[in-house]
Structures are given as C-alpha cells and as structure tokens.
Short mmCIF file of C-alpha atoms and ligand atoms in Angstrom, two decimals:
data_model
loop_
_atom_site.label_atom_id
_atom_site.label_comp_id
_atom_site.label_asym_id
_atom_site.label_seq_id
_atom_site.Cartn_x
_atom_site.Cartn_y
_atom_site.Cartn_z
CA MET A 102 13.11 55.51 33.34
CA ARG A 103 15.69 53.25 35.00
CA ARG A 104 19.23 54.09 33.95
CA SER A 105 22.75 52.85 34.81
CA VAL A 106 24.88 55.53 36.43
CA PHE A 107 28.63 55.47 37.02
CA LEU A 108 29.31 55.31 40.75
CA GLY A 109 33.07 54.77 40.76
CA CYS A 110 36.14 54.00 38.63
CA GLY A 111 39.48 52.35 39.25
CA SER A 112 42.51 51.02 37.43
CA TYR A 113 45.58 48.93 38.06
CA LEU A 114 48.87 48.55 36.21
CA PRO A 115 51.48 45.91 37.05
CA ASP A 116 54.74 47.26 38.51
CA LYS A 117 57.06 46.24 35.69
CA ILE A 118 57.45 48.89 32.98
CA LEU A 119 58.87 48.00 29.57
CA THR A 120 59.92 51.11 27.64
CA ASN A 121 60.44 51.35 23.89
CA ASP A 122 64.18 51.57 24.53
CA ASP A 123 63.99 48.36 26.59
CA LEU A 124 62.32 46.63 23.64
CA ALA A 125 64.93 47.94 21.22
CA LYS A 126 67.66 46.09 23.15
CA ASP A 127 66.44 42.69 21.85
CA LEU A 128 64.35 43.65 18.83
CA ASP A 129 65.05 45.46 15.55
CA THR A 130 62.97 48.51 16.50
CA SER A 131 63.41 51.95 18.07
CA ASP A 132 61.69 54.41 20.34
CA GLU A 133 61.44 56.76 17.37
CA TRP A 134 59.63 54.21 15.15
CA ILE A 135 57.19 53.13 17.86
CA SER A 136 56.36 56.55 19.30
CA LYS A 137 56.06 58.24 15.90
CA ARG A 138 53.68 55.60 14.48
CA THR A 139 51.68 54.78 17.60
CA GLY A 140 52.23 57.37 20.36
CA ILE A 141 53.23 54.51 22.69
CA ARG A 142 56.20 55.17 24.99
CA GLN A 143 55.93 52.28 27.45
CA ARG A 144 53.78 49.34 28.53
CA HIS A 145 53.34 47.46 31.82
CA ILE A 146 53.96 43.72 32.08
CA ALA A 147 52.31 41.38 34.60
CA ALA A 148 54.69 39.52 36.91
CA GLU A 149 55.10 35.75 36.71
CA GLY A 150 52.16 34.23 38.55
CA GLN A 151 50.11 37.43 38.27
CA PHE A 152 46.95 36.62 36.30
CA THR A 153 44.26 38.65 34.53
CA SER A 154 42.01 38.07 37.57
CA ASP A 155 44.66 39.57 39.88
CA LEU A 156 44.85 42.73 37.76
CA GLY A 157 41.05 42.87 37.64
CA VAL A 158 40.75 42.45 41.41
CA GLU A 159 43.14 45.35 42.10
CA ALA A 160 41.27 47.68 39.71
CA SER A 161 37.94 46.54 41.20
CA LYS A 162 39.03 47.32 44.76
CA VAL A 163 39.78 50.91 43.72
CA ALA A 164 36.47 51.25 41.83
CA ILE A 165 34.47 49.82 44.75
CA ALA A 166 36.18 52.15 47.25
CA ASN A 167 35.64 55.07 44.86
CA ALA A 168 31.94 54.19 44.57
CA GLY A 169 31.63 54.01 48.35
CA ILE A 170 29.68 50.74 48.29
CA THR A 171 30.10 47.48 50.20
CA LEU A 172 30.88 44.12 48.59
CA ASP A 173 27.49 42.69 49.55
CA GLU A 174 25.74 45.33 47.43
CA ILE A 175 27.27 43.93 44.22
CA ASP A 176 24.85 41.63 42.41
CA LEU A 177 26.58 41.34 39.03
CA ILE A 178 30.21 41.06 37.88
CA VAL A 179 31.03 41.19 34.18
CA LEU A 180 34.59 40.95 32.92
CA ALA A 181 35.64 41.90 29.39
CA THR A 182 38.77 39.97 28.41
CA VAL A 183 40.40 37.84 25.73
CA THR A 184 43.14 36.69 28.08
CA PRO A 185 41.23 34.65 30.70
CA ASP A 186 43.05 32.85 33.53
CA ASN A 187 41.74 29.53 32.22
CA THR A 188 39.66 28.42 29.24
CA PHE A 189 36.89 27.90 31.79
CA PRO A 190 35.40 28.78 34.25
CA SER A 191 35.00 32.46 33.51
CA THR A 192 37.66 34.73 35.00
CA ALA A 193 34.79 36.88 36.31
CA THR A 194 33.99 34.07 38.78
CA HIS A 195 37.65 34.09 39.84
CA ILE A 196 37.38 37.85 40.48
CA GLN A 197 34.12 37.29 42.38
CA SER A 198 35.81 34.77 44.69
CA LYS A 199 39.05 36.75 45.14
CA LEU A 200 37.04 39.87 46.07
CA GLY A 201 34.84 37.88 48.46
CA VAL A 202 31.53 38.65 46.73
CA LYS A 203 29.10 35.94 47.81
CA ARG A 204 26.00 36.57 45.69
CA GLY A 205 24.77 37.54 42.26
CA ALA A 206 26.15 36.34 38.92
CA ALA A 207 29.52 36.65 37.21
CA PHE A 208 30.45 36.05 33.57
CA ASP A 209 33.00 37.02 30.90
CA VAL A 210 32.36 38.88 27.66
CA GLN A 211 34.70 38.33 24.71
CA ALA A 212 34.75 41.02 22.03
CA ALA A 213 38.50 41.74 21.87
CA CYS A 214 39.28 45.47 22.04
CA SER A 215 35.55 46.29 21.93
CA GLY A 216 34.99 44.12 25.00
CA PHE A 217 34.30 46.93 27.44
CA ILE A 218 31.60 48.44 25.21
CA TYR A 219 30.01 45.00 24.68
CA ALA A 220 30.11 44.34 28.44
CA LEU A 221 28.67 47.79 29.16
CA ASN A 222 25.85 46.98 26.72
CA SER A 223 25.04 43.78 28.66
CA VAL A 224 25.28 45.39 32.08
CA ASP A 225 23.27 48.46 31.08
CA ASN A 226 20.49 46.29 29.67
CA MET A 227 20.42 44.08 32.77
CA ILE A 228 20.24 47.12 35.04
CA ARG A 229 17.49 48.71 32.93
CA LEU A 230 15.49 45.46 33.10
CA GLY A 231 15.86 45.31 36.88
CA GLN A 232 18.00 42.15 36.75
CA ALA A 233 20.85 43.91 38.58
CA ASN A 234 21.09 46.91 40.91
CA LYS A 235 24.82 47.38 41.43
CA ALA A 236 27.21 45.93 38.90
CA LEU A 237 30.98 45.69 38.75
CA LEU A 238 32.22 45.96 35.18
CA VAL A 239 35.86 45.09 34.62
CA GLY A 240 38.21 45.17 31.63
CA ALA A 241 41.41 43.24 32.34
CA GLU A 242 44.07 41.78 30.08
CA THR A 243 47.47 40.11 30.12
CA PHE A 244 48.31 40.61 26.46
CA SER A 245 52.01 40.04 27.16
CA ARG A 246 51.09 36.32 27.28
CA ILE A 247 49.65 36.21 23.73
CA VAL A 248 52.09 38.38 21.79
CA ASP A 249 54.99 36.86 19.90
CA TRP A 250 57.88 38.81 21.42
CA GLU A 251 59.92 38.17 18.24
CA ASP A 252 57.32 39.81 15.98
CA ARG A 253 58.14 43.53 16.03
CA SER A 254 55.06 44.42 13.99
CA THR A 255 52.72 43.39 16.84
CA CYS A 256 54.54 43.02 20.18
CA VAL A 257 55.40 46.73 20.50
CA LEU A 258 51.70 47.64 20.46
CA PHE A 259 50.35 45.86 23.53
CA GLY A 260 50.55 45.82 27.34
CA ASP A 261 48.89 44.46 30.49
CA GLY A 262 46.45 46.29 32.77
CA ALA A 263 42.96 46.51 34.20
CA GLY A 264 40.21 49.05 34.67
CA ALA A 265 36.91 48.74 36.51
CA VAL A 266 33.72 50.71 37.03
CA VAL A 267 30.78 50.32 39.38
CA LEU A 268 27.37 50.98 37.85
CA GLY A 269 24.18 51.47 39.85
CA ALA A 270 20.50 51.80 39.00
CA GLU A 271 18.88 55.23 39.20
CA ASP A 272 15.36 56.33 38.29
CA ASN A 273 15.44 59.18 35.79
CA ILE A 274 13.01 61.05 33.58
CA GLY A 275 14.12 59.53 30.26
CA SER A 276 15.60 62.59 28.53
CA ASN A 277 19.07 63.11 27.06
CA GLU A 278 19.82 65.32 30.08
CA ASP A 279 19.58 62.26 32.38
CA ARG A 280 22.62 61.16 34.31
CA GLY A 281 24.02 57.75 33.31
CA VAL A 282 24.26 55.60 30.20
CA LEU A 283 22.06 57.17 27.51
CA SER A 284 22.59 54.36 25.01
CA THR A 285 25.00 51.65 23.85
CA HIS A 286 25.57 50.40 20.30
CA ILE A 287 27.38 47.20 19.29
CA HIS A 288 28.28 45.72 15.89
CA SER A 289 30.37 42.98 14.34
CA ASP A 290 31.39 41.69 10.92
CA GLY A 291 32.92 38.21 11.06
CA ASP A 292 34.15 38.40 7.46
CA TYR A 293 37.17 40.21 8.95
CA TYR A 294 37.87 37.36 11.42
CA LYS A 295 41.45 36.76 10.27
CA LEU A 296 42.54 40.38 9.95
CA LEU A 297 43.10 40.56 13.69
CA TRP A 298 43.21 37.24 15.55
CA THR A 299 45.27 34.73 17.49
CA ASN A 300 46.59 31.81 15.47
CA GLY A 301 45.42 29.29 18.05
CA GLY A 302 42.64 28.39 20.48
CA PRO A 303 41.28 25.56 22.66
CA SER A 304 39.25 24.03 19.82
CA THR A 305 41.79 24.47 17.01
CA ASN A 306 45.21 23.53 18.34
CA GLY A 307 44.81 23.49 22.10
CA GLN A 308 46.97 26.59 22.56
CA ALA A 309 46.21 30.27 23.13
CA GLY A 310 48.14 31.24 19.97
CA TYR A 311 49.80 34.55 19.15
CA ILE A 312 48.34 37.77 17.78
CA GLU A 313 48.45 38.28 14.04
CA MET A 314 47.00 41.29 12.23
CA ASP A 315 46.90 43.29 9.06
CA GLY A 316 47.89 46.64 10.60
CA ALA A 317 46.94 48.87 7.68
CA ASP A 318 43.44 47.35 7.28
CA VAL A 319 42.83 47.42 11.03
CA PHE A 320 43.83 51.09 11.08
CA LYS A 321 41.48 52.01 8.24
CA HIS A 322 38.48 50.14 9.67
CA ALA A 323 39.10 51.41 13.21
CA VAL A 324 38.87 55.04 12.07
CA LEU A 325 35.78 54.49 9.92
CA ARG A 326 33.85 52.31 12.35
CA MET A 327 34.59 54.27 15.53
CA ALA A 328 33.61 57.58 13.91
CA GLU A 329 30.48 56.03 12.40
CA THR A 330 29.23 54.58 15.69
CA VAL A 331 29.83 57.82 17.61
CA GLN A 332 27.57 59.54 15.05
CA GLU A 333 25.03 56.73 15.46
CA SER A 334 24.91 57.22 19.24
CA LEU A 335 24.42 60.97 18.88
CA ALA A 336 21.58 60.54 16.36
CA GLU A 337 19.85 58.04 18.68
CA ASN A 338 19.82 60.63 21.47
CA ASP A 339 19.06 63.77 19.41
CA LEU A 340 22.47 65.18 20.23
CA ASP A 341 25.21 66.71 18.13
CA ILE A 342 29.01 66.51 17.92
CA SER A 343 29.21 69.92 19.59
CA ASP A 344 27.41 68.47 22.65
CA ILE A 345 30.29 66.06 23.37
CA ASP A 346 32.49 67.21 26.26
CA TRP A 347 34.86 64.21 26.20
CA LEU A 348 35.71 61.49 23.72
CA VAL A 349 37.17 58.36 25.33
CA PRO A 350 38.25 56.11 22.45
CA HIS A 351 39.83 52.68 22.73
CA GLN A 352 43.53 53.37 23.23
CA ALA A 353 45.27 51.47 20.41
CA ASN A 354 47.24 54.11 18.61
CA ILE A 355 47.36 57.92 18.85
CA ARG A 356 47.12 58.21 15.06
CA ILE A 357 43.84 56.26 15.07
CA MET A 358 42.46 58.49 17.85
CA ASP A 359 43.59 61.68 16.08
CA SER A 360 42.00 60.51 12.82
CA VAL A 361 38.69 59.67 14.57
CA ALA A 362 38.66 63.09 16.27
CA LYS A 363 39.45 64.82 12.95
CA LYS A 364 36.75 62.86 11.09
CA LEU A 365 34.22 63.89 13.75
CA SER A 366 35.52 67.49 14.01
CA ILE A 367 36.18 67.04 17.73
CA ASP A 368 38.97 69.15 19.15
CA LYS A 369 41.95 67.09 20.33
CA SER A 370 41.74 68.73 23.76
CA LYS A 371 38.48 66.80 24.34
CA VAL A 372 40.08 63.40 23.68
CA VAL A 373 41.26 61.39 26.70
CA VAL A 374 44.67 59.88 25.84
CA THR A 375 46.53 57.31 27.94
CA VAL A 376 48.02 55.07 25.25
CA ASP A 377 51.46 56.65 25.70
CA GLN A 378 51.64 55.26 29.25
CA HIS A 379 50.33 51.71 28.87
CA ALA A 380 50.01 50.88 25.14
CA ASN A 381 47.02 48.86 23.94
CA THR A 382 45.53 46.85 26.83
CA SER A 383 42.54 45.76 24.71
CA ALA A 384 39.30 45.59 26.74
CA ALA A 385 40.98 47.42 29.63
CA THR A 386 41.83 50.67 27.84
CA ILE A 387 38.48 52.45 28.17
CA PRO A 388 37.87 51.83 31.90
CA MET A 389 41.53 52.70 32.55
CA ALA A 390 41.13 55.95 30.60
CA LEU A 391 37.91 56.75 32.50
CA ALA A 392 39.69 56.18 35.83
CA ASP A 393 42.64 58.28 34.70
CA ALA A 394 40.45 61.18 33.56
CA GLN A 395 38.37 61.00 36.73
CA SER A 396 41.47 61.05 38.96
CA ARG A 397 42.67 64.16 37.08
CA GLN A 398 39.21 65.69 37.73
CA CYS A 399 38.57 66.17 34.02
CA PHE A 400 34.89 65.21 34.22
CA SER A 401 32.22 67.46 35.72
CA SER A 402 28.69 66.46 36.61
CA GLY A 403 26.50 66.66 33.49
CA ASP A 404 29.37 66.23 31.00
CA LEU A 405 28.52 64.23 27.89
CA ILE A 406 31.09 61.48 27.37
CA SER A 407 31.34 59.43 24.21
CA LEU A 408 33.04 56.01 24.40
CA THR A 409 34.01 54.13 21.26
CA ALA A 410 36.07 51.06 20.39
CA MET A 411 36.93 48.69 17.58
CA GLY A 412 38.65 45.32 17.77
CA GLY A 413 39.05 41.76 16.51
CA GLY A 414 36.06 40.11 14.88
CA PHE A 415 35.82 42.82 13.63
CA THR A 416 33.70 44.18 16.48
CA TRP A 417 32.97 47.81 17.21
CA GLY A 418 30.64 49.93 19.26
CA SER A 419 29.96 53.04 21.28
CA ALA A 420 28.25 54.33 24.37
CA LEU A 421 27.00 57.78 25.27
CA ILE A 422 27.16 58.71 28.94
CA ARG A 423 26.01 61.68 30.95
CA TRP A 424 28.45 61.96 33.89
N1 ACO B 54 60.00 48.76 14.49
C1 ACO B 54 60.61 49.13 13.35
N2 ACO B 54 60.13 48.84 12.13
C2 ACO B 54 58.97 48.18 12.06
C3 ACO B 54 58.28 47.76 13.20
C4 ACO B 54 58.83 48.07 14.45
N3 ACO B 54 58.24 47.73 15.60
N4 ACO B 54 57.16 47.12 12.81
C5 ACO B 54 57.14 47.12 11.48
N5 ACO B 54 58.24 47.76 11.02
C6 ACO B 54 58.63 48.02 9.63
C7 ACO B 54 57.94 47.13 8.64
O1 ACO B 54 58.63 45.89 8.53
C8 ACO B 54 58.01 47.94 7.39
O2 ACO B 54 59.29 47.80 6.85
P1 ACO B 54 59.51 47.71 5.24
O3 ACO B 54 58.98 49.03 4.72
O4 ACO B 54 60.98 47.55 5.10
O5 ACO B 54 58.70 46.54 4.81
C9 ACO B 54 57.92 49.39 7.88
O6 ACO B 54 58.21 49.34 9.29
C10 ACO B 54 56.57 50.03 7.70
O7 ACO B 54 55.61 49.12 8.13
P2 ACO B 54 54.11 49.45 8.01
O8 ACO B 54 53.32 48.26 8.50
O9 ACO B 54 53.81 50.01 6.66
O10 ACO B 54 53.97 50.63 9.06
P3 ACO B 54 52.72 51.53 9.33
O11 ACO B 54 53.11 52.95 9.16
O12 ACO B 54 51.52 51.04 8.62
O13 ACO B 54 52.46 51.29 10.88
C11 ACO B 54 51.21 50.03 12.49
C12 ACO B 54 52.24 49.97 11.38
C13 ACO B 54 51.74 50.92 13.60
C14 ACO B 54 50.99 48.63 13.04
C15 ACO B 54 49.90 50.62 11.91
O14 ACO B 54 49.51 49.90 10.78
C16 ACO B 54 48.81 50.58 12.92
O15 ACO B 54 48.83 51.27 13.90
N6 ACO B 54 47.74 49.79 12.68
C17 ACO B 54 46.69 49.63 13.64
C18 ACO B 54 46.97 48.39 14.37
C19 ACO B 54 46.53 48.40 15.78
O16 ACO B 54 46.48 49.39 16.47
N7 ACO B 54 46.21 47.21 16.24
C20 ACO B 54 45.85 47.03 17.60
C21 ACO B 54 44.73 46.11 17.72
S1 ACO B 54 43.32 46.70 16.90
C22 ACO B 54 42.71 47.91 17.76
O17 ACO B 54 42.93 47.95 18.93
C23 ACO B 54 41.89 48.89 17.06
#
C-alpha cells in the first residue's frame, strides 16, 4: 500500500514580537486576562512588505533542508491559508516561484484553522493515487492583516507565522503499524458560517474584512468536534486512545486543548503546546507545532501522532500519523 510519510518539517516566525503587555499599552486588556483565558503570552507580526508567501518560503526552506531533498524532486505544493498575498493567483504559485521550483502543480486550500488538515487530506490522497511523489505542504498566515486591532475580543488571539512539511511516497504493507499518514478525516457544517468569519470579501464588498466571532460558541464546538474526530480516526484504524503517543491539536487556546485532552482522557504531557509563543496562526499552527516538537526531539520512530483542528465554516478534521 502506498502511503505518505513525513520526510521533514520546518517553521518560520517573523522577527517582531508583540507581547500581551505591549498590547495592553493601547488596548483595554491585560497580560493576566489574555494568559489566563487563552494561554497566549506573545505573538509574532509580519513586517511591512512581508507577505504570507514570504513566511511560507522561509518555513519551506527549513522543511526541504530537513527532508534532505532537492527542489527538483518536488512535484506538488499545497498551501493552506486564509490570508493569501492576492485574491488570485494562488499564493502557492508565489511560493513555487520564490523557491525556484520549476515543475509540478501548486494550489491553495482554504478551510480556515482546519486548513492544514484539509490540505493534508488532499496531498495524502494525491500521493496514494500516484499523482505526486514528493509534496511540499505549507500552512502560512498573516492574520495581523485581518484583525481589527481595536477589537480586544479578537485581536489578542491571533498572530503571523508559517510551518511546512515535506511528504514522500513509500510502499508499505497496509497495517496500522505502517509509517506515514494512516488516515485523514474532514468535515464541515456551513450553518455556522457567521459564527467565525471575516465581515468582507472580494465578492461582497471588495475588501478582506475583519475577523468576527462568537467566542463562547466557537469554544464549545471546537472541544466537541476535535475530540469527536480524534475518536473517529482511531476507530477507522482499529486503534485506541491509549495508543496515542502525541496529540498535536490546532493551537487556538490552551483551555480548548486542555478540554479536548480531558474529554479524550489523554494526559496533558502528551499534548504539544506552542500557543503561548505565537498565539493562533490559523492554518500554520499544526505544522509549526510539528516542527517545534521535532526540533525538541519529542517524536521517536513509530510514535502514533494524532492531529486535530477546528475552524471557520465551521470546518474540522483529524489525521492519524505513524512517525
Ligand atoms: N481583555 C480584557 N477583557 C476582555 C477582552 C480582553 N482582550 N476580551 C473580552 N473581554 C471582556 C469582555 O468584554 C467581557 O466583559 P463583560 O463581562 O464586562 O461583558 C469579559 O471579558 C468576559 O468575556 P467573555 O467573552 O465571556 O470571556 P471568555 O471567558 O468567554 O473568553 C475567549 C473569551 C477567550 C475569546 C473564549 O471565548 C475563547 O477562547 N473562545 C474560543 C475562540 C477562539 O479560540 N477563536 C479562535 C479561532 S477558532 C479556532 O481556532 C478554534
């Protein structure tokens, strides 16, 4: 059975750090309020003239070097983002050109904070079908450009950053002991469209708009849906909660992650947490967390890693990976 295996990971954060105390200088908020309710201590902000593609390129360079492959081996680039450089063409094509990749296909996937899982689903299926052999999968966002910096209920939650992984095809026996992506699961329910959205867009008012959300409802659904889809992925592969070595959830809020872990009876020590350092970077949080955990040598060969995310749409999903 042909499977997609992780060959390398990388991440990139812009230089500028904005701490909670920095925010409190111009906004009626405090480090205590933000860190207690979200676990966030700081976020990174892209420099003027630094675009989502630039962040994605930097993360990709690290992932490609980490994978030990050459640029001409890459035959697919998929970028998960809701903050593209331009309405079109896809920012993935911008990344392709900036990296100097001359072949294959590049496209964007838009599923808000679930974007990386959705993109992984596409890439994994294309690799399994033999349509790609070595794929670059990127999550990159410049959320600082779509938050209303006067709205304390949303702007404190987000940041800019990018993560990337290189996936390659490997022939395996088709058991749940195989290395690579065991399965991916994606869902959406558009009835929740306006619970987490931007109040603008190219076809509505010609502007990107700003983020608006119902925080309490998002919180509740995030916990339920992420826990549910982790269970779904385990059932699909005849595995159990106790088989999970690492849970890498979308990094939106430490309280959401803690609640998911509690609901699943997963010990907190198995949960990869980076939200304190870079806040919610939407589609970038999972590849950034993977790169962070890998650089700290958390993962060992054969570890079972569960990825899960929930975001605007609502969208949600999971992936089960054997490292
Ligand atoms: N600083 C200080 N006070 C604030 C701030 C702030 N930044 N923001 C809101 N408040 C105030 C509110 O105005 C309110 O004041 P009031 O009681 O006088 O009306 C009070 O704090 C409590 O507000 P709540 O909204 O009830 O606070 P809550 O404890 O629910 O926490 C939060 C809000 C952190 C947004 C929470 O609902 C949450 O984490 N939701 C999930 C949202 C999320 O993570 N979204 C990211 C995108 S989705 C995803 O990635 C899964």
